[in-house]
Coordinates of C-alpha atoms in Angstrom, one line a residue:
Chain A
M480 CA 0.0 0.0 0.0
S481 CA 1.4 3.3 -1.0
P482 CA 1.5 6.1 1.6
P483 CA -1.4 8.6 1.4
E484 CA -0.7 11.8 -0.5
K485 CA 0.9 14.4 1.7
K486 CA -1.6 17.1 2.4
Q487 CA -0.8 20.5 0.9
R488 CA 0.6 22.7 3.7
T489 CA -1.8 25.4 4.8
E490 CA -0.5 28.7 3.5
E491 CA 0.0 30.4 6.8
Y492 CA 1.9 33.6 7.5
I493 CA 2.7 34.9 10.9
L494 CA 4.0 38.5 11.4
Y495 CA 6.1 39.1 14.5
Y496 CA 6.2 42.7 15.5
W497 CA 5.9 45.0 18.5
P498 CA 2.3 45.8 19.6
G499 CA 0.8 49.3 19.6
I500 CA 2.5 51.0 16.7
P501 CA 2.4 50.5 12.9
G502 CA 6.2 50.6 12.7
R503 CA 8.1 48.7 10.1
G504 CA 5.7 45.8 10.4
E505 CA 3.2 48.0 8.5
Y506 CA 5.0 47.6 5.2
V507 CA 4.4 43.9 5.4
R508 CA 0.8 44.2 6.5
L509 CA 0.1 46.5 3.6
A510 CA 1.4 43.9 1.1
F511 CA -0.9 41.2 2.5
E512 CA -3.9 43.5 2.9
Y513 CA -3.5 44.6 -0.7
A514 CA -3.3 41.0 -2.0
G515 CA -6.1 39.8 0.3
I516 CA -3.8 37.1 1.8
P517 CA -4.6 36.2 5.4
Y518 CA -1.8 36.6 8.0
R519 CA -1.7 36.3 11.7
E520 CA 0.1 38.6 14.1
N521 CA 2.3 37.6 17.1
S522 CA 3.4 40.5 19.2
K523 CA 4.5 38.4 22.2
E524 CA 7.3 36.4 20.8
V525 CA 9.1 39.1 18.8
P526 CA 12.5 37.7 17.7
G527 CA 15.6 39.8 18.0
I528 CA 18.8 39.7 19.9
L529 CA 17.0 41.0 23.0
A530 CA 14.4 38.3 22.9
K531 CA 16.0 35.2 21.5
T532 CA 13.7 32.3 20.9
E533 CA 14.4 28.9 19.6
K534 CA 11.2 29.0 17.6
V535 CA 12.6 31.3 14.9
G536 CA 15.5 28.9 13.9
T537 CA 18.9 30.0 12.6
P538 CA 20.3 32.4 11.9
P539 CA 19.0 34.5 14.8
H540 CA 17.3 37.8 13.9
F541 CA 18.6 41.3 14.8
A542 CA 15.2 43.0 15.1
P543 CA 11.6 42.7 14.1
P544 CA 9.7 42.7 11.8
A545 CA 10.0 39.0 11.1
L546 CA 7.7 36.8 9.1
R547 CA 7.1 33.1 9.4
L548 CA 6.5 31.7 5.9
P549 CA 4.3 28.7 5.2
S550 CA 7.4 26.5 5.1
G551 CA 8.2 27.4 8.7
R552 CA 11.2 29.5 7.7
V553 CA 11.4 32.9 9.4
V554 CA 12.7 35.9 7.4
S555 CA 13.6 39.3 8.9
Q556 CA 14.7 42.6 7.6
T557 CA 11.8 44.6 6.1
P558 CA 13.3 44.8 2.5
A559 CA 14.1 41.1 2.6
I560 CA 10.6 40.2 3.7
L561 CA 9.1 42.4 1.0
N562 CA 11.3 41.0 -1.7
Q563 CA 10.4 37.5 -0.5
I564 CA 6.6 38.0 -0.5
A565 CA 6.3 40.5 -3.4
P566 CA 5.9 37.9 -6.1
R567 CA 3.3 35.9 -4.0
C568 CA 1.3 39.1 -3.5
G569 CA 1.4 40.1 -7.2
L570 CA 3.5 43.2 -6.1
A571 CA 6.7 42.6 -8.1
G572 CA 5.4 43.4 -11.6
P573 CA 3.5 41.1 -14.0
L574 CA 6.5 38.9 -14.8
G575 CA 8.4 39.5 -11.5
S576 CA 5.4 38.1 -9.7
K577 CA 6.0 34.8 -11.5
L578 CA 9.1 34.3 -9.4
N579 CA 7.0 33.0 -6.6
T580 CA 8.5 30.0 -4.9
L581 CA 6.1 30.1 -1.9
T582 CA 3.5 27.9 -3.5
A583 CA 3.6 24.8 -5.6
E584 CA 1.7 26.5 -8.5
G585 CA 4.2 29.4 -8.4
K586 CA 7.2 27.0 -8.7
A587 CA 5.6 25.2 -11.6
A588 CA 4.9 28.5 -13.4
L589 CA 8.4 29.8 -12.8
R590 CA 9.9 26.8 -14.6
E591 CA 7.8 27.6 -17.7
L592 CA 9.4 31.0 -18.2
S593 CA 11.5 31.4 -21.3
D594 CA 15.1 32.9 -21.1
E595 CA 13.7 36.2 -22.1
E596 CA 10.9 36.2 -19.7
L597 CA 13.2 35.0 -16.9
E598 CA 15.5 38.0 -17.5
K599 CA 12.5 40.4 -17.6
A600 CA 11.0 38.8 -14.5
E601 CA 14.3 39.2 -12.6
E602 CA 14.5 42.8 -13.8
E603 CA 11.0 43.7 -12.5
R604 CA 11.6 42.1 -9.1
S605 CA 15.0 43.8 -8.8
V606 CA 13.7 47.3 -9.8
V607 CA 10.9 46.9 -7.3
N608 CA 13.4 45.9 -4.6
Q609 CA 15.6 48.9 -5.4
L610 CA 12.7 51.4 -5.3
T611 CA 11.4 49.8 -2.1
L612 CA 14.8 50.1 -0.5
T613 CA 14.9 53.8 -1.4
V614 CA 11.5 54.5 0.1
L615 CA 12.6 52.7 3.3
D616 CA 15.7 54.9 3.4
W617 CA 13.4 57.9 3.5
C618 CA 11.5 56.2 6.4
N619 CA 14.7 55.7 8.3
E620 CA 15.8 59.2 7.9
T621 CA 12.4 60.5 9.2
H622 CA 12.9 58.4 12.3
D623 CA 16.5 59.7 12.8
V624 CA 15.3 63.3 12.8
H625 CA 13.8 62.9 16.2
H626 CA 16.5 60.4 17.4
P627 CA 19.7 61.6 15.7
C628 CA 22.1 60.5 18.4
A629 CA 20.7 57.2 19.5
A630 CA 17.5 55.3 19.4
S631 CA 18.1 54.2 23.0
L632 CA 18.1 57.7 24.4
Y633 CA 15.0 59.8 25.1
Y634 CA 14.0 62.5 22.6
E635 CA 14.3 64.9 25.5
D636 CA 18.0 64.1 25.9
Q637 CA 18.8 64.9 22.2
K638 CA 16.4 67.7 21.5
E639 CA 19.1 70.2 20.4
A640 CA 20.5 67.7 17.9
A641 CA 17.0 66.9 16.7
A642 CA 16.3 70.6 16.1
Q643 CA 19.4 70.8 14.0
A644 CA 18.5 67.6 12.1
A645 CA 14.9 68.8 11.6
E646 CA 16.0 72.1 10.0
V647 CA 18.0 70.3 7.3
F648 CA 15.3 67.7 6.9
R649 CA 12.6 70.3 6.3
K650 CA 14.6 72.6 4.1
S651 CA 16.5 70.2 1.9
R652 CA 16.0 66.5 2.5
L653 CA 12.2 66.3 2.5
P654 CA 12.1 68.3 -0.8
R655 CA 14.8 66.1 -2.2
W656 CA 12.9 62.8 -1.4
L657 CA 9.8 64.3 -3.0
E658 CA 11.7 65.5 -6.0
Y659 CA 13.3 62.1 -6.5
F660 CA 10.0 60.1 -6.3
E661 CA 8.3 62.7 -8.5
S662 CA 11.1 62.2 -11.1
V663 CA 10.6 58.4 -10.9
L664 CA 6.8 58.8 -11.4
A665 CA 7.1 61.4 -14.2
S666 CA 9.7 59.3 -16.2
N667 CA 8.0 56.0 -16.0
P668 CA 7.5 55.0 -19.7
A669 CA 4.7 52.7 -18.9
T670 CA 2.4 55.5 -17.7
A671 CA 3.3 58.1 -20.4
G672 CA 0.2 59.9 -21.6
T673 CA -1.9 58.8 -18.6
N674 CA -4.7 61.1 -17.7
G675 CA -5.0 62.3 -14.1
G676 CA -1.6 61.6 -12.7
R677 CA 1.2 59.2 -13.2
T678 CA 0.8 57.2 -10.0
Y679 CA 2.9 54.0 -10.5
L680 CA 6.6 54.0 -9.6
Y681 CA 7.3 51.1 -12.0
G682 CA 5.2 49.6 -14.7
K683 CA 1.5 50.1 -14.5
Q684 CA 0.5 48.0 -11.5
T685 CA 0.9 48.4 -7.8
T686 CA 4.2 47.2 -6.3
T687 CA 5.6 47.0 -2.8
A688 CA 7.4 50.3 -3.6
D689 CA 4.0 52.1 -4.2
L690 CA 2.6 50.7 -0.9
A691 CA 5.7 51.8 1.0
L692 CA 5.7 55.2 -0.6
F693 CA 2.0 55.6 0.4
H694 CA 2.9 54.7 4.0
V695 CA 5.9 57.1 4.2
V696 CA 3.9 60.0 2.8
D697 CA 1.1 59.1 5.3
G698 CA 3.7 59.0 8.2
T699 CA 5.3 62.3 7.1
F700 CA 1.8 63.9 7.1
F701 CA 1.5 62.8 10.7
A702 CA 5.0 63.9 11.7
F703 CA 5.5 67.1 9.7
P704 CA 2.0 68.2 8.8
K705 CA 2.9 71.9 8.3
R706 CA 6.0 71.3 6.2
L707 CA 4.5 68.6 4.1
G708 CA 1.4 70.7 3.6
Q709 CA 3.5 73.5 2.3
L710 CA 5.4 71.2 -0.1
K711 CA 2.1 69.7 -1.3
A712 CA 0.7 73.2 -2.0
S713 CA 3.7 74.1 -4.1
G714 CA 2.3 71.8 -6.8
E715 CA 5.8 70.5 -7.6
Y716 CA 5.1 67.0 -6.5
D717 CA 1.6 66.3 -7.7
N718 CA 2.3 62.8 -8.9
V719 CA 3.6 61.8 -5.5
F720 CA 0.4 63.0 -3.8
A721 CA -1.7 61.4 -6.6
L722 CA -0.1 58.1 -5.9
Y723 CA -0.8 58.6 -2.2
E724 CA -4.5 59.1 -2.9
R725 CA -4.6 56.3 -5.5
V726 CA -3.2 53.7 -3.1
K727 CA -5.5 54.9 -0.3
G728 CA -8.4 54.0 -2.5
E729 CA -7.1 50.6 -3.8
K730 CA -9.3 47.6 -3.0
G731 CA -7.7 45.8 0.0
I732 CA -6.1 49.0 1.3
K733 CA -9.3 50.9 1.4
E734 CA -11.0 48.0 3.3
Y735 CA -8.0 47.8 5.6
I736 CA -8.2 51.5 6.5
E737 CA -12.0 51.4 6.9
S738 CA -11.8 48.3 9.1
G739 CA -10.2 50.2 12.0
R740 CA -7.5 47.5 12.2
R741 CA -4.8 49.8 10.9
Q742 CA -2.9 51.1 13.9
K743 CA -2.5 54.8 14.4
F744 CA 0.8 56.7 14.3
S745 CA 1.9 57.7 17.8
M746 CA 5.4 57.4 19.3
G747 CA 6.9 55.0 16.7
L748 CA 9.0 55.7 13.7
F749 CA 6.9 58.7 12.7
R750 CA 6.4 61.1 15.5
H751 CA 4.9 64.5 15.7
Y752 CA 6.9 67.1 17.7
E753 CA 5.5 70.5 16.9
E754 CA 8.9 72.2 17.4
L755 CA 10.5 70.0 14.7
D756 CA 7.9 70.9 12.1
G757 CA 9.0 74.5 11.6
E758 CA 7.2 77.8 11.1
E759 CA 3.9 78.5 9.4
K760 CA 5.7 80.5 6.8
D761 CA 7.0 78.5 3.8
E762 CA 10.7 77.8 4.2
Chain B
M1006 CA 19.7 32.6 -45.9
S1007 CA 19.1 32.6 -42.2
P1008 CA 20.6 35.4 -40.2
P1009 CA 23.9 34.6 -38.4
E1010 CA 23.7 33.5 -34.8
K1011 CA 23.6 36.5 -32.5
K1012 CA 27.0 36.8 -30.8
Q1013 CA 26.9 36.1 -27.1
R1014 CA 27.0 39.5 -25.3
T1015 CA 30.3 40.2 -23.6
E1016 CA 29.7 39.9 -19.9
E1017 CA 30.6 43.4 -18.9
Y1018 CA 30.0 45.1 -15.6
I1019 CA 30.5 48.8 -14.9
L1020 CA 30.5 50.1 -11.4
Y1021 CA 29.5 53.8 -11.0
Y1022 CA 30.8 55.3 -7.8
W1023 CA 32.5 58.4 -6.4
P1024 CA 36.3 58.4 -6.8
G1025 CA 38.8 58.5 -3.9
I1026 CA 37.0 56.5 -1.2
P1027 CA 36.0 52.8 -0.8
G1028 CA 32.5 53.9 0.2
R1029 CA 29.5 51.6 -0.5
G1030 CA 31.0 50.8 -3.8
E1031 CA 33.5 48.6 -2.0
Y1032 CA 30.8 46.0 -1.1
V1033 CA 30.3 45.5 -4.8
R1034 CA 34.0 45.4 -5.6
L1035 CA 34.6 42.7 -3.0
A1036 CA 32.0 40.5 -4.6
F1037 CA 33.6 40.7 -8.0
E1038 CA 37.1 40.5 -6.7
Y1039 CA 36.2 37.4 -4.7
A1040 CA 34.7 35.7 -7.7
G1041 CA 37.4 36.8 -10.1
I1042 CA 34.9 38.5 -12.4
P1043 CA 36.2 41.6 -14.2
Y1044 CA 34.4 44.9 -13.8
R1045 CA 35.2 48.4 -14.9
E1046 CA 34.8 51.6 -12.8
N1047 CA 33.2 54.8 -13.9
S1048 CA 33.6 57.6 -11.4
K1049 CA 32.8 60.4 -13.8
E1050 CA 29.1 59.7 -14.7
V1051 CA 27.9 58.7 -11.3
P1052 CA 24.1 58.5 -11.4
G1053 CA 21.9 60.0 -8.8
I1054 CA 19.4 62.8 -8.5
L1055 CA 22.2 65.3 -8.4
A1056 CA 23.8 64.1 -11.6
K1057 CA 21.0 62.8 -13.8
T1058 CA 22.2 61.1 -16.9
E1059 CA 20.1 59.6 -19.7
K1060 CA 22.5 56.7 -19.9
V1061 CA 21.2 55.0 -16.8
G1062 CA 17.7 54.6 -18.1
T1063 CA 14.5 54.5 -15.9
P1064 CA 13.8 54.6 -13.1
P1065 CA 16.4 57.3 -12.1
H1066 CA 18.7 56.4 -9.2
F1067 CA 18.8 58.2 -5.9
A1068 CA 22.5 57.7 -5.2
P1069 CA 25.5 55.6 -6.1
P1070 CA 26.7 52.9 -6.1
A1071 CA 25.0 51.8 -9.3
L1072 CA 26.0 48.8 -11.5
R1073 CA 25.5 48.4 -15.2
L1074 CA 24.7 44.7 -15.9
P1075 CA 25.7 42.9 -19.1
S1076 CA 22.1 43.5 -20.4
G1077 CA 22.6 47.2 -20.1
R1078 CA 20.2 47.6 -17.2
V1079 CA 21.6 49.6 -14.3
V1080 CA 20.8 48.6 -10.7
S1081 CA 21.3 50.8 -7.7
Q1082 CA 21.0 50.4 -3.9
T1083 CA 23.8 48.4 -2.4
P1084 CA 21.7 45.6 -1.0
A1085 CA 19.8 45.3 -4.3
I1086 CA 23.0 45.2 -6.3
L1087 CA 24.5 42.5 -4.0
N1088 CA 21.3 40.4 -4.1
Q1089 CA 21.4 40.7 -7.9
I1090 CA 25.0 39.6 -8.4
A1091 CA 25.4 37.2 -5.5
P1092 CA 24.2 34.1 -7.5
R1093 CA 26.5 35.0 -10.4
C1094 CA 29.4 35.4 -8.1
G1095 CA 28.7 32.1 -6.2
L1096 CA 28.1 34.2 -3.1
A1097 CA 24.4 33.2 -2.4
G1098 CA 25.0 29.7 -1.1
P1099 CA 25.4 26.5 -3.2
L1100 CA 21.8 26.3 -4.4
G1101 CA 21.0 30.1 -4.1
S1102 CA 23.8 30.6 -6.6
K1103 CA 21.8 28.6 -9.1
L1104 CA 19.3 31.5 -9.2
N1105 CA 21.6 33.3 -11.7
T1106 CA 19.7 34.9 -14.5
L1107 CA 22.7 37.0 -15.7
T1108 CA 24.1 34.4 -18.0
A1109 CA 22.5 31.9 -20.5
E1110 CA 24.0 28.9 -18.7
G1111 CA 22.6 30.2 -15.4
K1112 CA 19.1 30.5 -16.8
A1113 CA 19.2 27.0 -18.2
A1114 CA 20.4 25.6 -14.9
L1115 CA 17.7 27.4 -13.0
R1116 CA 15.0 25.7 -14.9
E1117 CA 16.4 22.3 -14.0
L1118 CA 15.9 22.8 -10.3
S1119 CA 13.3 20.6 -8.7
D1120 CA 10.5 22.1 -6.5
E1121 CA 12.5 21.2 -3.4
E1122 CA 15.8 22.6 -4.8
L1123 CA 14.0 25.8 -5.9
E1124 CA 12.6 26.3 -2.4
K1125 CA 16.0 25.7 -0.8
A1126 CA 17.7 28.0 -3.4
E1127 CA 15.3 30.8 -2.6
E1128 CA 15.9 30.3 1.1
E1129 CA 19.7 30.5 0.7
R1130 CA 19.5 33.7 -1.4
S1131 CA 17.0 35.2 1.0
V1132 CA 18.9 34.5 4.2
V1133 CA 22.1 35.9 2.6
N1134 CA 20.1 39.0 1.6
Q1135 CA 18.8 39.3 5.2
L1136 CA 22.3 39.0 6.7
T1137 CA 23.8 41.4 4.2
L1138 CA 21.1 44.0 5.0
T1139 CA 21.9 43.7 8.7
V1140 CA 25.7 44.2 8.1
L1141 CA 24.9 47.3 6.0
D1142 CA 22.7 48.6 8.9
W1143 CA 25.8 48.5 11.1
C1144 CA 27.8 50.3 8.3
N1145 CA 25.2 53.0 8.1
E1146 CA 25.1 53.4 11.9
T1147 CA 28.9 53.9 12.0
H1148 CA 28.6 56.7 9.4
D1149 CA 25.8 58.4 11.4
V1150 CA 28.0 58.6 14.5
H1151 CA 30.1 61.3 12.9
H1152 CA 27.2 62.8 11.0
P1153 CA 24.2 62.4 13.3
C1154 CA 22.3 65.5 12.3
A1155 CA 22.8 65.7 8.5
A1156 CA 25.2 64.3 6.0
S1157 CA 25.2 67.6 4.3
L1158 CA 26.6 69.5 7.3
Y1159 CA 30.3 69.5 8.3
Y1160 CA 31.4 67.3 11.1
E1161 CA 32.6 70.5 12.9
D1162 CA 29.0 71.8 12.9
Q1163 CA 27.6 68.7 14.6
K1164 CA 30.5 67.8 16.9
E1165 CA 28.5 67.9 20.2
A1166 CA 25.8 65.6 18.8
A1167 CA 28.5 63.3 17.4
A1168 CA 30.1 63.0 20.8
Q1169 CA 26.8 62.0 22.3
A1170 CA 26.2 59.5 19.5
A1171 CA 29.7 58.1 19.8
E1172 CA 29.3 57.5 23.5
V1173 CA 26.3 55.3 23.0
F1174 CA 27.9 53.7 20.0
R1175 CA 31.0 52.7 21.9
K1176 CA 29.2 51.6 25.0
S1177 CA 26.2 49.7 23.7
R1178 CA 25.7 49.6 20.0
L1179 CA 29.2 48.4 18.9
P1180 CA 29.1 45.5 21.5
R1181 CA 25.6 44.7 20.4
W1182 CA 26.5 44.4 16.7
L1183 CA 29.4 42.2 17.6
E1184 CA 27.3 40.1 19.9
Y1185 CA 24.7 39.6 17.2
F1186 CA 27.1 38.5 14.5
E1187 CA 28.9 36.3 17.1
S1188 CA 25.6 34.6 17.8
V1189 CA 24.9 34.1 14.1
L1190 CA 28.4 32.5 13.6
A1191 CA 28.2 30.4 16.8
S1192 CA 24.7 29.0 16.0
N1193 CA 25.4 28.2 12.3
P1194 CA 24.5 24.4 12.2
A1195 CA 26.7 24.0 9.0
T1196 CA 29.9 24.8 10.9
A1197 CA 29.2 22.9 14.2
G1198 CA 32.3 21.1 15.4
T1199 CA 34.6 23.1 13.1
N1200 CA 38.1 23.4 14.4
G1201 CA 39.6 26.9 14.6
G1202 CA 36.6 29.2 14.5
R1203 CA 33.2 29.2 13.0
T1204 CA 33.7 31.8 10.3
Y1205 CA 30.7 31.4 8.0
L1206 CA 27.6 33.4 8.7
Y1207 CA 25.5 31.0 6.7
G1208 CA 26.2 27.6 5.3
K1209 CA 29.9 26.7 4.8
Q1210 CA 30.9 28.9 1.9
T1211 CA 31.6 32.6 1.6
T1212 CA 28.6 34.8 0.9
T1213 CA 28.1 38.6 0.3
A1214 CA 27.3 38.8 4.0
D1215 CA 30.7 37.5 5.0
L1216 CA 32.4 39.9 2.6
A1217 CA 30.4 42.8 3.9
L1218 CA 31.1 41.9 7.5
F1219 CA 34.8 41.7 6.8
H1220 CA 34.6 45.2 5.3
V1221 CA 32.6 46.7 8.2
V1222 CA 35.0 45.2 10.8
D1223 CA 37.9 46.6 8.7
G1224 CA 36.3 50.1 8.6
T1225 CA 35.5 50.0 12.3
F1226 CA 39.2 49.2 13.0
F1227 CA 40.0 52.3 11.1
A1228 CA 37.3 54.5 12.7
F1229 CA 37.4 53.2 16.3
P1230 CA 40.8 51.5 16.7
K1231 CA 40.9 51.8 20.5
R1232 CA 37.4 50.7 21.2
L1233 CA 37.3 47.8 18.7
G1234 CA 40.8 46.8 20.0
Q1235 CA 39.3 46.6 23.6
L1236 CA 36.3 44.6 22.4
K1237 CA 38.5 42.2 20.4
A1238 CA 40.8 41.7 23.5
S1239 CA 37.7 40.8 25.6
G1240 CA 37.7 37.4 23.7
E1241 CA 33.9 37.5 23.5
Y1242 CA 33.7 37.9 19.8
D1243 CA 36.4 35.5 18.6
N1244 CA 34.4 34.1 15.7
V1245 CA 33.8 37.5 14.3
F1246 CA 37.5 38.4 14.3
A1247 CA 38.3 34.9 12.9
L1248 CA 35.9 35.5 10.0
Y1249 CA 37.7 38.9 9.4
E1250 CA 41.0 37.1 9.2
R1251 CA 39.7 34.3 7.1
V1252 CA 38.1 36.5 4.5
K1253 CA 41.3 38.7 4.4
G1254 CA 43.2 35.6 3.3
E1255 CA 40.7 34.3 0.7
K1256 CA 41.9 33.9 -2.8
G1257 CA 40.7 36.9 -4.8
I1258 CA 40.4 39.1 -1.7
K1259 CA 44.1 38.5 -0.7
E1260 CA 45.2 39.3 -4.3
Y1261 CA 43.0 42.4 -4.3
I1262 CA 44.4 43.7 -1.0
E1263 CA 48.0 43.0 -2.2
S1264 CA 47.4 44.6 -5.6
G1265 CA 47.3 48.1 -4.0
R1266 CA 44.0 48.7 -6.0
R1267 CA 41.9 48.7 -2.8
Q1268 CA 41.3 52.3 -1.8
K1269 CA 42.2 53.3 1.7
F1270 CA 39.7 54.6 4.3
S1271 CA 39.9 58.3 4.7
M1272 CA 37.0 60.8 4.9
G1273 CA 34.2 58.5 3.7
L1274 CA 31.7 56.3 5.5
F1275 CA 34.3 55.2 8.0
R1276 CA 36.2 58.1 9.6
H1277 CA 38.6 58.3 12.4
Y1278 CA 38.1 61.2 14.8
E1279 CA 40.2 60.5 17.9
E1280 CA 37.8 62.3 20.2
L1281 CA 35.0 59.9 19.2
D1282 CA 37.0 56.8 20.0
G1283 CA 36.9 57.2 23.8
E1284 CA 39.4 56.7 26.5
E1285 CA 42.3 54.2 26.7
K1286 CA 40.5 52.6 29.6
D1287 CA 38.1 49.9 28.8
E1288 CA 34.5 51.2 28.9

């Protein structure tokens, strides 16, 4: 008698992240919410060097977020997680999303790709990875404005340095990030001639980079409402703000926001300190 | 008459990076030097939002390093470049290195992988990506110690904040980075029972993560010689320093160092300011 067919593993994802703030875990949540793929949260056994747990396997993880994949493997580092799940979520471009090794169907489809398709698939996934990394750099910089000296010190103990960092951030870095992403949006050949805004960073479908940019703009509206309001009013970055509105209304994301499950910004990566947001007058 | 066979493209890589410092370009150089794959340097047409050039295609790049691949596509963001070339350089693990879409042979071999091999290949490349990202976080943090408020300001204009950042870095962050990588090395099941140090972060062959860790330790010896000397002498991180010595002697890397082509640390990411390196006395 031959052994019974092995049952297909349940496709289960578990996100490990601190409770109470959206944080870097939010980039992962947005991907699953967009794709309509269920995931569970575990905020009690967060892996990291401070809370080692045998359950996450080797190598140990430096910090959350970490994601348990259906295979049981746990991956950490936000850009690595996003690069891993982007194809499964359809967020790595039309061909890049065929590089999905997380399901049996995905693996079979991958092997069917021609040389040319394989090259294009890798290109799509790689460009999405590159753009996502750049958005996350902006996120990190926004955090470092209120904690320039050390994440482990209180804001109150580095207020002077934060004020100095915030001035440069408001005057030159924030406009530069907006200018960069505006140039990416405006030069995307796939959306040339589009009416009503060029709102895709790459190709003409949503990627992890679009979702991340939506979240960073959202967090920056929370942290620097005055300054970002001024920059929006300048009309120089209309495509960036159009992307923000477009993503907000996407199926999956819209439902997520309306569900009340999306955690509010508070004292996490994005923080609002009025004194760091500058004067009413345009700078 | 049928057209003549298209000639195999020459496998040419061009690295765009600022001249005069190793910088983030060095992580890419080390990969090619290790693998013995030739690459050219271009320090005159460095892409980035400040020096846009049509030659690099879309999307535009935020900052160097950027790498022109044999296909003509240009990829930027250090971790994205390393993730892209790691399989080609044999630096993504034995199976992960079969995910090489940069050559025709690589693509053919990829399609031959079974479901199980494909899953394991993706795991290897993903873990190497995750570890490399974590090493690069340490690198970024080391830079931010001397430029905590803004990269665009002079060190002299943020010396007080730098002193505050350096104190936390010396006392808690630097030991924490070492502790983390020591724990990765010591818990690697592939090197259990190895005589003379467990010097592979993942599996039992060199990856981009090993090369990057070598470089960050090297840069930290330059920037914080006193403090890193104390921590080395503590004997608590012997595997990290054994990895450093092991990589230094690897074929390819050894030749690169001896060639004199490897640029010296100076006023780049890793900088030595004596006042940031603390007291002679162990902290």
